[in-house]
Short mmCIF file of C-alpha atoms in Angstrom, two decimals:
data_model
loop_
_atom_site.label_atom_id
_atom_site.label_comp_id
_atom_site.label_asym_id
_atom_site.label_seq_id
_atom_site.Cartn_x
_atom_site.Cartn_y
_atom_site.Cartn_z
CA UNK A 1 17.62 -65.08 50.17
CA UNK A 2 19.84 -63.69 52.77
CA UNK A 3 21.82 -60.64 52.67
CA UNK A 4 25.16 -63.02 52.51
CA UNK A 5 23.91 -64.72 49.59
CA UNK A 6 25.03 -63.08 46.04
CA UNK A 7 22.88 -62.90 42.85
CA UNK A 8 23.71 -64.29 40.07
CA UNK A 9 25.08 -61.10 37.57
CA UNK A 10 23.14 -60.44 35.07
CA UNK A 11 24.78 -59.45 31.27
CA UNK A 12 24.01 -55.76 30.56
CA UNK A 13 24.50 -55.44 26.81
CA UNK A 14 23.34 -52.58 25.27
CA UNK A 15 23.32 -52.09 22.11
CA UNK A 16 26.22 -50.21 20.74
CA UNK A 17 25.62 -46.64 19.21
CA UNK A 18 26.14 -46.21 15.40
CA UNK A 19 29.01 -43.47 15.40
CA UNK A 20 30.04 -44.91 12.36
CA UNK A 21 27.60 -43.43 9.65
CA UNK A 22 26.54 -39.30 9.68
CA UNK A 23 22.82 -38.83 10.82
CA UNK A 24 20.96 -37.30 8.39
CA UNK A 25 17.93 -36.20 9.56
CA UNK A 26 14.61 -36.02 7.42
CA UNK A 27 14.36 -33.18 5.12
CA UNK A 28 10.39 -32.02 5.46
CA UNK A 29 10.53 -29.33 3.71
CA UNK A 30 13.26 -29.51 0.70
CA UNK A 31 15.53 -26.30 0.08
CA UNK A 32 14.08 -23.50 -2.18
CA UNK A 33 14.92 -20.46 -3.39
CA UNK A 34 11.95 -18.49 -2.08
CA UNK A 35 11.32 -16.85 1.09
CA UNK A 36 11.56 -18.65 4.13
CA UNK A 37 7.44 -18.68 5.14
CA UNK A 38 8.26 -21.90 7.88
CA UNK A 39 8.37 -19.53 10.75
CA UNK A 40 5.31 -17.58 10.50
CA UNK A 41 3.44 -20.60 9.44
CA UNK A 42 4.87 -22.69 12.57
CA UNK A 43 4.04 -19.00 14.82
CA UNK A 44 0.33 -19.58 13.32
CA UNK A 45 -1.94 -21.50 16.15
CA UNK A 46 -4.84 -21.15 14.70
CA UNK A 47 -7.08 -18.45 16.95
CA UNK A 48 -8.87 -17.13 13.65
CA UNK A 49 -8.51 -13.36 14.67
CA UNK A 50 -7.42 -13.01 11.31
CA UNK A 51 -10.58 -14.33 9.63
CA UNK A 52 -12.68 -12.04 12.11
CA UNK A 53 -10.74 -9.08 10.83
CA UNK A 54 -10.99 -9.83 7.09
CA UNK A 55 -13.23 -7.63 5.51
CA UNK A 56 -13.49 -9.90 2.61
CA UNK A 57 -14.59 -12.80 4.62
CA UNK A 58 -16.98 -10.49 6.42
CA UNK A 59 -19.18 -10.37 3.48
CA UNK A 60 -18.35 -13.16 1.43
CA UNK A 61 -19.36 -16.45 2.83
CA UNK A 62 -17.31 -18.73 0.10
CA UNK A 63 -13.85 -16.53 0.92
CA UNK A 64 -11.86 -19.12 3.48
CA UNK A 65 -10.33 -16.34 5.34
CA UNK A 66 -6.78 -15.49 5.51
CA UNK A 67 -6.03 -18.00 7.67
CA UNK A 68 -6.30 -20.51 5.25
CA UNK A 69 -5.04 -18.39 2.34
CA UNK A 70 -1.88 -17.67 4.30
CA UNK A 71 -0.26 -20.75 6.94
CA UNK A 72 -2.51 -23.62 6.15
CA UNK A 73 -1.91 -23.34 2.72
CA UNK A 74 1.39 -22.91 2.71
CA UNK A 75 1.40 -26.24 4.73
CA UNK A 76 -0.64 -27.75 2.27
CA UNK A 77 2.12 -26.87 -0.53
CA UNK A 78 4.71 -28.54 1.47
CA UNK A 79 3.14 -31.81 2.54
CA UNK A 80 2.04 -32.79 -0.75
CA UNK A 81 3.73 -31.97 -4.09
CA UNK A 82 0.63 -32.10 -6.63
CA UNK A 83 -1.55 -29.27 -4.30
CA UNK A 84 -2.09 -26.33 -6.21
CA UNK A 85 -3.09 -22.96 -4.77
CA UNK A 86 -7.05 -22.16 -4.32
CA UNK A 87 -8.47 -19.76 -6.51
CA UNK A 88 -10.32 -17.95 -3.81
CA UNK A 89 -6.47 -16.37 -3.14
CA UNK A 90 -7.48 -14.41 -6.12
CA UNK A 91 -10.78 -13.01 -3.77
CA UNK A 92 -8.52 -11.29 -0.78
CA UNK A 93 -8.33 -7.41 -1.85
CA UNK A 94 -4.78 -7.25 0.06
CA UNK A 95 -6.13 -4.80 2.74
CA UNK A 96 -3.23 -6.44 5.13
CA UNK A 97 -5.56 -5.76 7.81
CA UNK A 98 -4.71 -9.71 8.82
CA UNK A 99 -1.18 -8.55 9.38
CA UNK A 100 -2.08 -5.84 12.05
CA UNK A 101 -4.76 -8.63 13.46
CA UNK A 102 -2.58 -10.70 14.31
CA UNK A 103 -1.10 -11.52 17.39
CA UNK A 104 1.91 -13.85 17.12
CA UNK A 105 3.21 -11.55 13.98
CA UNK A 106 2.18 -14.45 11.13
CA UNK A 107 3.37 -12.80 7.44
CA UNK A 108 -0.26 -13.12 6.37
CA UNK A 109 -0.13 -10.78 3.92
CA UNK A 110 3.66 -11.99 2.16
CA UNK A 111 2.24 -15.49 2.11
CA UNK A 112 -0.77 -14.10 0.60
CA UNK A 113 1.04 -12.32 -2.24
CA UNK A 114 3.56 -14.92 -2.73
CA UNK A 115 0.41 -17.92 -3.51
CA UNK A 116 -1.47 -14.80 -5.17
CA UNK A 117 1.87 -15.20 -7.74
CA UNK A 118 2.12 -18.35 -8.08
CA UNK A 119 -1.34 -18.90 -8.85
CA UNK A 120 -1.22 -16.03 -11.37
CA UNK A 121 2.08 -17.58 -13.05
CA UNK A 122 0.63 -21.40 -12.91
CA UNK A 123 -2.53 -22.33 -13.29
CA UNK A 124 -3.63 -19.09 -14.14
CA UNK A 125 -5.24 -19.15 -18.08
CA UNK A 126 -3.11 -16.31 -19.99
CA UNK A 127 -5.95 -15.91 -21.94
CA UNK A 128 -8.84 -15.32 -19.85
CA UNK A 129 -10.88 -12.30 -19.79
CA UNK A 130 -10.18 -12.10 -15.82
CA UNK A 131 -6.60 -12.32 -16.61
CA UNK A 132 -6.42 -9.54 -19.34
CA UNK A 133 -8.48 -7.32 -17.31
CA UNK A 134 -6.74 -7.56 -14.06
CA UNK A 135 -3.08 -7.43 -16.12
CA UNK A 136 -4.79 -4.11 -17.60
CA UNK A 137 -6.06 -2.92 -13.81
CA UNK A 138 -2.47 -3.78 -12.67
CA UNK A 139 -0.83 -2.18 -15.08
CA UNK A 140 -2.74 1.62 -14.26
CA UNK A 141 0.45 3.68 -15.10
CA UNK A 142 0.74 2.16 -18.99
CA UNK A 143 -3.47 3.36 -19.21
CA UNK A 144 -2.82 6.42 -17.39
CA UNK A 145 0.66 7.24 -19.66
CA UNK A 146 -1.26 7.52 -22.65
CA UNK A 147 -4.86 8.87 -21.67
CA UNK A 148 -2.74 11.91 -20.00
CA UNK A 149 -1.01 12.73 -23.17
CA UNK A 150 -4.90 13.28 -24.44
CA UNK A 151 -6.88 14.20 -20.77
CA UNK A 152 -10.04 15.69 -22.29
CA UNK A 153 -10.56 13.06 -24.87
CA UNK A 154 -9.52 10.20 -21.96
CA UNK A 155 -11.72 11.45 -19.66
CA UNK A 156 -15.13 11.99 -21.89
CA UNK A 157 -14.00 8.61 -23.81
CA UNK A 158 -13.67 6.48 -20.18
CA UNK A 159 -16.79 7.63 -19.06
CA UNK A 160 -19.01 7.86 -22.10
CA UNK A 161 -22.08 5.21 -20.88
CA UNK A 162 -21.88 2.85 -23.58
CA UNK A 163 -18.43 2.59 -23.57
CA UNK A 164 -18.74 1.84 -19.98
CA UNK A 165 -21.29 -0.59 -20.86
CA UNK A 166 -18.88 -2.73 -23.42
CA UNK A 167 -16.11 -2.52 -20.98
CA UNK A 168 -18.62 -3.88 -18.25
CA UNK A 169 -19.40 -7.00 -20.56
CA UNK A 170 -16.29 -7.68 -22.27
CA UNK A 171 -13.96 -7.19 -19.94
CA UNK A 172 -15.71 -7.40 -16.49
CA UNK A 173 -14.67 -3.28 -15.04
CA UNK A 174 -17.80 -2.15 -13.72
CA UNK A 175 -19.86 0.37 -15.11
CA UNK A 176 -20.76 1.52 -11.53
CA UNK A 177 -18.23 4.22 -10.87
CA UNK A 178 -17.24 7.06 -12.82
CA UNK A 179 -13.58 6.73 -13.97
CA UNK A 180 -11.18 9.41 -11.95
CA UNK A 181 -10.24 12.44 -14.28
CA UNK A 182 -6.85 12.56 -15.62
CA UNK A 183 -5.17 16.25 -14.82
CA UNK A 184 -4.80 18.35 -17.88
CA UNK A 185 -1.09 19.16 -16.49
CA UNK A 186 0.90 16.25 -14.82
CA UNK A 187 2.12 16.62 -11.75
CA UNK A 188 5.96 16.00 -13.46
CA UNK A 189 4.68 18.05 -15.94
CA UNK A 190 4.95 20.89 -13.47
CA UNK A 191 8.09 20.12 -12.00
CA UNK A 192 9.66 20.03 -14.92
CA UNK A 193 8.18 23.76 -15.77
CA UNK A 194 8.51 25.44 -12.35
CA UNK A 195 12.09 24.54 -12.66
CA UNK A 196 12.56 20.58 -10.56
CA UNK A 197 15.37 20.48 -8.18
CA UNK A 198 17.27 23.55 -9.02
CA UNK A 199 13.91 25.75 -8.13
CA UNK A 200 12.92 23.79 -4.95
CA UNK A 201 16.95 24.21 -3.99
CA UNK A 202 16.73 27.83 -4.11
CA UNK A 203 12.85 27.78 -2.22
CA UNK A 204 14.50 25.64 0.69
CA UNK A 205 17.26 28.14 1.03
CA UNK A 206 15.17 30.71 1.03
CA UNK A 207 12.72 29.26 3.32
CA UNK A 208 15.83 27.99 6.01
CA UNK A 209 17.05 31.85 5.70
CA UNK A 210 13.45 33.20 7.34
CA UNK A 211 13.48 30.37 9.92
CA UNK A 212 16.89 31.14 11.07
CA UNK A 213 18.25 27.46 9.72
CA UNK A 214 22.01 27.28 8.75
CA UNK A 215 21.58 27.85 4.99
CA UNK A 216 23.44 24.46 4.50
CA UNK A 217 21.16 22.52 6.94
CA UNK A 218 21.45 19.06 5.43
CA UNK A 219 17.79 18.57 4.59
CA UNK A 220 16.50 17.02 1.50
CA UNK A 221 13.85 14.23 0.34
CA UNK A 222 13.28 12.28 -2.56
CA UNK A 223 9.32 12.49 -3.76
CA UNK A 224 7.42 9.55 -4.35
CA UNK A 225 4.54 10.72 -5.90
CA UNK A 226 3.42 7.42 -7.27
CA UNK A 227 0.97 6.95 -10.41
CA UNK A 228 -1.93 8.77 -9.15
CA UNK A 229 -0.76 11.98 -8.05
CA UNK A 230 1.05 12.67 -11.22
CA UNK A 231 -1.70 11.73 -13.56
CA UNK A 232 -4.73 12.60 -11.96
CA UNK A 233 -4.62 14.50 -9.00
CA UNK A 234 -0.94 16.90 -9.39
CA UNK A 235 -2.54 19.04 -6.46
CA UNK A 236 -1.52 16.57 -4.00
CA UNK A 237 1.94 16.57 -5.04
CA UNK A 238 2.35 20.08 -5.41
CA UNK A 239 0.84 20.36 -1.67
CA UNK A 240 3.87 18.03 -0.92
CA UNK A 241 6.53 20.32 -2.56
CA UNK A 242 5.22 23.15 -0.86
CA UNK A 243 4.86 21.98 2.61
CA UNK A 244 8.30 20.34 2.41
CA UNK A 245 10.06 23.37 1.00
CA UNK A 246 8.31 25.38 3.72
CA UNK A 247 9.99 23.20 6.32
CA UNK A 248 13.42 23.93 4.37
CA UNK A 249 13.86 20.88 2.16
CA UNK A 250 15.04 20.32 -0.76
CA UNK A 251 12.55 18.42 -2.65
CA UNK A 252 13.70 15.96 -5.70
CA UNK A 253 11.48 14.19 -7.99
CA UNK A 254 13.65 10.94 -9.24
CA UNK A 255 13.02 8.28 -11.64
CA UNK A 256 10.12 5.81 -11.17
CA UNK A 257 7.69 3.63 -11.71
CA UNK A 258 4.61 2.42 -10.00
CA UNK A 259 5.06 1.12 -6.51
CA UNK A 260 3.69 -2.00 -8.01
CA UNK A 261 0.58 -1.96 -5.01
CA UNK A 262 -1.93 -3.06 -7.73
CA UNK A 263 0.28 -5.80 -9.34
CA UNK A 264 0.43 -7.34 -6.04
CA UNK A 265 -3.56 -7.29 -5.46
CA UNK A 266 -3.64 -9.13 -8.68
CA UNK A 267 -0.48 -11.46 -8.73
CA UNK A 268 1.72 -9.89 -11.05
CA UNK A 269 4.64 -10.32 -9.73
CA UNK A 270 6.85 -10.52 -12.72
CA UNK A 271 5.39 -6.51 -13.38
CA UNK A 272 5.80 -5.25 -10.06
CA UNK A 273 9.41 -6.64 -9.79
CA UNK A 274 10.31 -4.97 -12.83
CA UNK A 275 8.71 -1.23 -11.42
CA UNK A 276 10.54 -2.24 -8.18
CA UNK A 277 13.79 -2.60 -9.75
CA UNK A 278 13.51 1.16 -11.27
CA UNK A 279 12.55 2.17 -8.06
CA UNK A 280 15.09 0.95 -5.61
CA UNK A 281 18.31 1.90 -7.98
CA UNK A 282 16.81 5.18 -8.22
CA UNK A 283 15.83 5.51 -4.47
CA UNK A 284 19.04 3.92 -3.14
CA UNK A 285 21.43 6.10 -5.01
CA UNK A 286 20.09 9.13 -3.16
CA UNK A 287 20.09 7.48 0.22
CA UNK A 288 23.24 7.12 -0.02
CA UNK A 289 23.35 10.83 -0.52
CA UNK A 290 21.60 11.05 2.30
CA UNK A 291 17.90 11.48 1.07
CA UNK A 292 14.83 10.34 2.75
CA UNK A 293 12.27 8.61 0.75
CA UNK A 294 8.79 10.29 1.24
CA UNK A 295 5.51 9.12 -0.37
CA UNK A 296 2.21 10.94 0.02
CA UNK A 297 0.50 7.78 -0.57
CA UNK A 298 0.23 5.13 2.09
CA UNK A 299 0.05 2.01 0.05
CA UNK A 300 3.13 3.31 -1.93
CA UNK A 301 5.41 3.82 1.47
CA UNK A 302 3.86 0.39 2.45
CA UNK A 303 4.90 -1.34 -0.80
CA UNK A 304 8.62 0.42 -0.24
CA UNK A 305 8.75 -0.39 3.18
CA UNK A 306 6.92 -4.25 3.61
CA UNK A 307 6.25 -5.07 0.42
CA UNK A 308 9.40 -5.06 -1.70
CA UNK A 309 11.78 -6.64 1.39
CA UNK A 310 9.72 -9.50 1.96
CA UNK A 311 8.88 -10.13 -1.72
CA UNK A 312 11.98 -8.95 -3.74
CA UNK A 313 15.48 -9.58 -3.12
CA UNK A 314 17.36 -6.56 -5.08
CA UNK A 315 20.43 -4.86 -4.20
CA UNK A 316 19.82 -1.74 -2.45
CA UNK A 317 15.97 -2.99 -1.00
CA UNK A 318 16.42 -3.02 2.69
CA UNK A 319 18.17 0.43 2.68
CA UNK A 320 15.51 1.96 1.00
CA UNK A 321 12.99 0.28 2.91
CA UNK A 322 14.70 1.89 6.19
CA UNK A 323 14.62 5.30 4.50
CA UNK A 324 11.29 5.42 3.26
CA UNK A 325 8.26 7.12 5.46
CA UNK A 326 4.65 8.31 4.48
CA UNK A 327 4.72 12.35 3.85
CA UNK A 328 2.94 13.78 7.20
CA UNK A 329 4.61 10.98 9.13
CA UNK A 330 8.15 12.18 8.53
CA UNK A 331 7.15 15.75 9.70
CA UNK A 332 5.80 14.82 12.83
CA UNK A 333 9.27 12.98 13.38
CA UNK A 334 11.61 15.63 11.91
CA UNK A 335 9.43 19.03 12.99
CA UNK A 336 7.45 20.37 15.58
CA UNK A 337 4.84 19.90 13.08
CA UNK A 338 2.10 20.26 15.53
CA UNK A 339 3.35 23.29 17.33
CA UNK A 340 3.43 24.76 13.60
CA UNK A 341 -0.65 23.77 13.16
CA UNK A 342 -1.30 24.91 16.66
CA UNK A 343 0.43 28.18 15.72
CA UNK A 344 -1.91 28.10 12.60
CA UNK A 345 -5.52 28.75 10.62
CA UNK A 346 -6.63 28.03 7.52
CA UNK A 347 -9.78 30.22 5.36
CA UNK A 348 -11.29 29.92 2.64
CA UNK A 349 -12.14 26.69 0.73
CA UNK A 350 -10.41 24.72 3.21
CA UNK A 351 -12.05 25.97 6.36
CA UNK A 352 -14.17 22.89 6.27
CA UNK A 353 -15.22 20.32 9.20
CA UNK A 354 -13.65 16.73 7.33
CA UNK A 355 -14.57 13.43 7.60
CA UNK A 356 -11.15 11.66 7.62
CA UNK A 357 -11.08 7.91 6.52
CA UNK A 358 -7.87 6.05 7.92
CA UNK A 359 -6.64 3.48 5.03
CA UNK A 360 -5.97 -0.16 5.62
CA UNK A 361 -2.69 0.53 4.74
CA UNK A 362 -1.82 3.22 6.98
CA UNK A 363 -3.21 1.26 9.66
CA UNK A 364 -0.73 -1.13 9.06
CA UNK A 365 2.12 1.57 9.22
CA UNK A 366 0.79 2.80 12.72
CA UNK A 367 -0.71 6.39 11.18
CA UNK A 368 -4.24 5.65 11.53
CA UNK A 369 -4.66 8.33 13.74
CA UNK A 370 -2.25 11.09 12.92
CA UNK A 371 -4.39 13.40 10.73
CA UNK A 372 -7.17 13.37 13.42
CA UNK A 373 -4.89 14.44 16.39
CA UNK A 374 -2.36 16.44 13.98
CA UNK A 375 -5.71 18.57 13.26
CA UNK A 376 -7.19 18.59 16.63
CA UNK A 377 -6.04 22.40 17.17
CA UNK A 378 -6.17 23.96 13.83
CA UNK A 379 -8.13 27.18 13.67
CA UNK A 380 -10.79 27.08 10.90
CA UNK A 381 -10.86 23.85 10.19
CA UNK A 382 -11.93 20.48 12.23
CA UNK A 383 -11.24 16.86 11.47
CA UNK A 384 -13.66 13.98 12.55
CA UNK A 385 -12.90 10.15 12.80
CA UNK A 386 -15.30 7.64 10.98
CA UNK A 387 -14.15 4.90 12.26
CA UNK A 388 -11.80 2.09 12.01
CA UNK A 389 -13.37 -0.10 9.30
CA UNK A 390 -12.24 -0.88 5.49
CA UNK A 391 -13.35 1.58 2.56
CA UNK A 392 -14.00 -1.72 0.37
CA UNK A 393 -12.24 -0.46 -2.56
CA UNK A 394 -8.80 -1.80 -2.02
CA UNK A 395 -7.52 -0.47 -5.11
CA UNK A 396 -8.71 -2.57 -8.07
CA UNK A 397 -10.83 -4.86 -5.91
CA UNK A 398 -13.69 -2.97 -6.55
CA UNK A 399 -13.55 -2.11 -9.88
CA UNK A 400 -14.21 -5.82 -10.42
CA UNK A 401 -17.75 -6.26 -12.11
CA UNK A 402 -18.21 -9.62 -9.90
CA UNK A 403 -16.84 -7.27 -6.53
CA UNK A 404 -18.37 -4.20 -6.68
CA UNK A 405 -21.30 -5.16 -4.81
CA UNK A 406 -19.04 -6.37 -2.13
CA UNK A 407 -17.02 -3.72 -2.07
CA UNK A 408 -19.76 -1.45 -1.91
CA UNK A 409 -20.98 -3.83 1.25
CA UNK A 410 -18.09 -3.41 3.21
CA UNK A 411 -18.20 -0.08 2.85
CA UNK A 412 -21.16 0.63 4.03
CA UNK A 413 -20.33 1.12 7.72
CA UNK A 414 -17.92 4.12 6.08
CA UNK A 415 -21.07 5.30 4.47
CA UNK A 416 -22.71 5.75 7.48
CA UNK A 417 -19.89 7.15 9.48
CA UNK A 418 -19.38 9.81 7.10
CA UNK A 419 -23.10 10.38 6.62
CA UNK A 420 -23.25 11.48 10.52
CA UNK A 421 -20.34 13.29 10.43
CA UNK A 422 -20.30 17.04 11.26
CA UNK A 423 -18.71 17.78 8.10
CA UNK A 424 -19.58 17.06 3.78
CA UNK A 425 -15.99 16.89 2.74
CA UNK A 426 -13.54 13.69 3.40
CA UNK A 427 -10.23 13.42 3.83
CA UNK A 428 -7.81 10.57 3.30
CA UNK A 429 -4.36 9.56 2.12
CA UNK A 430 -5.31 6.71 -0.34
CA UNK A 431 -6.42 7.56 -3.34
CA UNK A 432 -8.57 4.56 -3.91
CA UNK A 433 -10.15 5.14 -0.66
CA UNK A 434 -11.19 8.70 -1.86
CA UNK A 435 -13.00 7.29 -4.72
CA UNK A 436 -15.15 4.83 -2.80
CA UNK A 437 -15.59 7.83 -0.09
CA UNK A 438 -16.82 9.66 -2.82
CA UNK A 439 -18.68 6.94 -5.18
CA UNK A 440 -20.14 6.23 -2.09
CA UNK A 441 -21.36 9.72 -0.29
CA UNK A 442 -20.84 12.32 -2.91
CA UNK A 443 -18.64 14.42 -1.00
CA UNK A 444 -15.60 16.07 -2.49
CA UNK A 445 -12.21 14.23 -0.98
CA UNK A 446 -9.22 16.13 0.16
CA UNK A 447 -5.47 15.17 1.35
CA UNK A 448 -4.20 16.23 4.56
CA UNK A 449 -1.32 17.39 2.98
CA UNK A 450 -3.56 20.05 1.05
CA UNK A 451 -4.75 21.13 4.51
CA UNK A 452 -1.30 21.46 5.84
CA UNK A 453 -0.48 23.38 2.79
CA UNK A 454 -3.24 26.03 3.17
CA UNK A 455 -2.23 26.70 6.86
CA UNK A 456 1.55 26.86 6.43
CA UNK A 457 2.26 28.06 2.95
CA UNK A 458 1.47 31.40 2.68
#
């Protein structure tokens, strides 16, 4: 063909674009009410450094590993409408050590507790001894309400051998460990008879008139305290007042229920909403006062800080989960709390060498290491790391007849920390932990707070 010659034209006729109709693209995974999950399950690829860090899985070879329990369930429950959650959700002790794991920020733990529920609600028999005994283990404040109105009798009843032994084969609590005494005097008990708010008023003012603090100096908490330092061990709390007022703050105790940590371990969600609910209107209303929120236990500032946001949606949740902080923690932030220790030393009883036990869930909150290098300087006494691993307990996890071998397992490399330690008493902020520490080495347990308390408070 030569360049003069023309081809014949060929018909372009493409094919005309529907503007006429809306698109409506595929809905995969229908609207819901819940939590949004997509995004941490989509941020999941699948590197399993979750599963390495799961204590759990460490030691149980039939436990799939939060990996599974978490994203590729979730998945699962999307895809195809007649999958039901696994019962081995119902095996993860809720350490959240997944959560600090892993690396691309995957809601392990909320996806966790929200299949934990589900399962619970669903498929869950009502009437199964594992049910009634984990609603009872949940449900630690009701039990603890009415053996503190009676402590002696509670605490020679709960661990009277063959009462352990019925409870053991009727309702599956171990008869390993020795049930924690309940305090003959609350710790609300003596707040209420040293005088509450109006007496730890007049001890801030006091205490801001020595340091040289405006006598108006807008400082003032709200107390936490949680189930187990009112009923069992008050000393902890009253270490808190004491410390706090020290410092110049007014200290109130408010309304409240259980942070609803063991509820969660155990799928009640329907209970622990209901505690939450008490908790934030009560919190919120003195935020807006301008309180601060301080627990001395970490898994209570963990359920008011993570927990309740991603799991609850009640008015007043986020601002109290901004306000809340762990009891040491808000010290180091708001005081030259360590200049105060350096400036410090402690005798008697307390001038001990410690073996301190960082909980999962203060890991989790980034305080793993402040009672170690809070300590480091304090004349008289010395505090010693032992190590980053799990306690086992995890709150009721190992009070479970068919767990308390595991929990005892994972435990173990605790055991041997605190067996080389310098020091025969341990020290930790979760009072769970401090059983297992001492189920499992005999040593008496303190709180750093009850340190702090006998080198500041005179």
């Amino acid at each position: 063909m030569s360049d003069a010659e023309t081809p014949p034209e060929t018909e372009f006729d493409p094919v005309a674009p529907n503007t006429g109709e809306e698109f409506e693209p595929v809905d995969v995974f229908p609207d819901s009410d819940d939590f949004d999950l997509r995004p941490g399950a989509d941020s999941c690829y699948k590197c399993s450094t979750c599963d390495t860090n799961c204590p759990v899985a460490e030691v149980d070879d039939d436990f799939p590993g939060p990996k599974f329990q978490g994203p590729e369930q979730w998945r699962l429950k999307q895809s195809d409408d007649d999958y039901t959650v696994d019962d081995s959700v119902m095996d993860c002790s809720n350490c959240m050590r997944c959560d600090n794991a892993c690396p691309s920020g995957v809601p392990l733990s909320q996806m966790h507790n929200t299949a934990r529920g589900e399962y619970v609600s669903e498929q869950m028999d009502k009437l199964s001894v594992e049910y009634i005994r984990n609603r009872i283990l949940a449900n630690y404040r009701t039990s603890a309400f009415f053996a503190s109105k009676v402590p002696r009798l509670a605490n020679f009843a709960m661990n009277f051998g063959p009462a352990r032994w019925v409870m053991e084969k009727t309702l599956g609590v171990t008869s390993e460990r020795d049930f924690p005494e309940f305090a003959r005097q609350t710790f609300r008990e003596w707040w209420a008879d040293r005088g509450g708010q109006a007496a730890s008023r007049e001890n801030a003012r006091e205490a801001r008139e020595r340091r040289g603090l405006p006598e108006d100096a807008d400082k003032k908490v709200a107390y936490f305290h949680g189930c187990y330092s009112n009923y069992n061990t008050p000393e902890v709390g009253k270490a808190m007042v004491r410390v706090y007022e020290e410092f110049g703050y007014e200290v109130v105790a408010p309304e409240q229920k259980c942070s609803g940590t063991p509820m969660f371990a155990n799928g009640m969600l329907d209970d622990a909403r209901r505690h939450a609910e008490t908790n934030v209107s009560s919190m919120s209303e003195l935020v807006d006062e301008g309180y601060h929120a301080i627990a001395s236990c970490t898994s209570c500032s963990m359920a008011l800080r993570q927990e309740y946001p991603e799991l609850f949606d009640i008015d007043g949740i986020d601002k109290v989960a901004e306000n809340t902080f762990e009891a040491v923690e808000y010290l180091r932030i708001h005081e030259d709390l360590k200049g105060e220790v350096q400036a410090a030393d402690v005798d008697g009883e307390l001038a001990e060498e410690f073996a301190y036990h960082a909980p999962c869930h203060s890991r989790n909150q980034g305080l793993d290491r402040q009672a170690v290098e809070l300590f480091r300087d304090l004349d008289g006494a010395e505090v010693e790391d032992v190590g980053d691993s799990c306690s086992g307990i995890s709150g009721t996890y190992g009070w479970k007849e068919e767990k308390y071998e595991k929990s005892m397992e994972i435990g173990e490399e605790m055991f041997e920390h605190m067996e080389h330690a310098e020091g025969d008493t341990g020290m930790t902020e979760c009072p769970t932990c401090a059983m297992q520490m001492e189920h499992g080495s005999g040593y008496e347990i303190r709180h750093p707070l009850e340190l702090l308390e006998a080198a500041l408070v005179e």
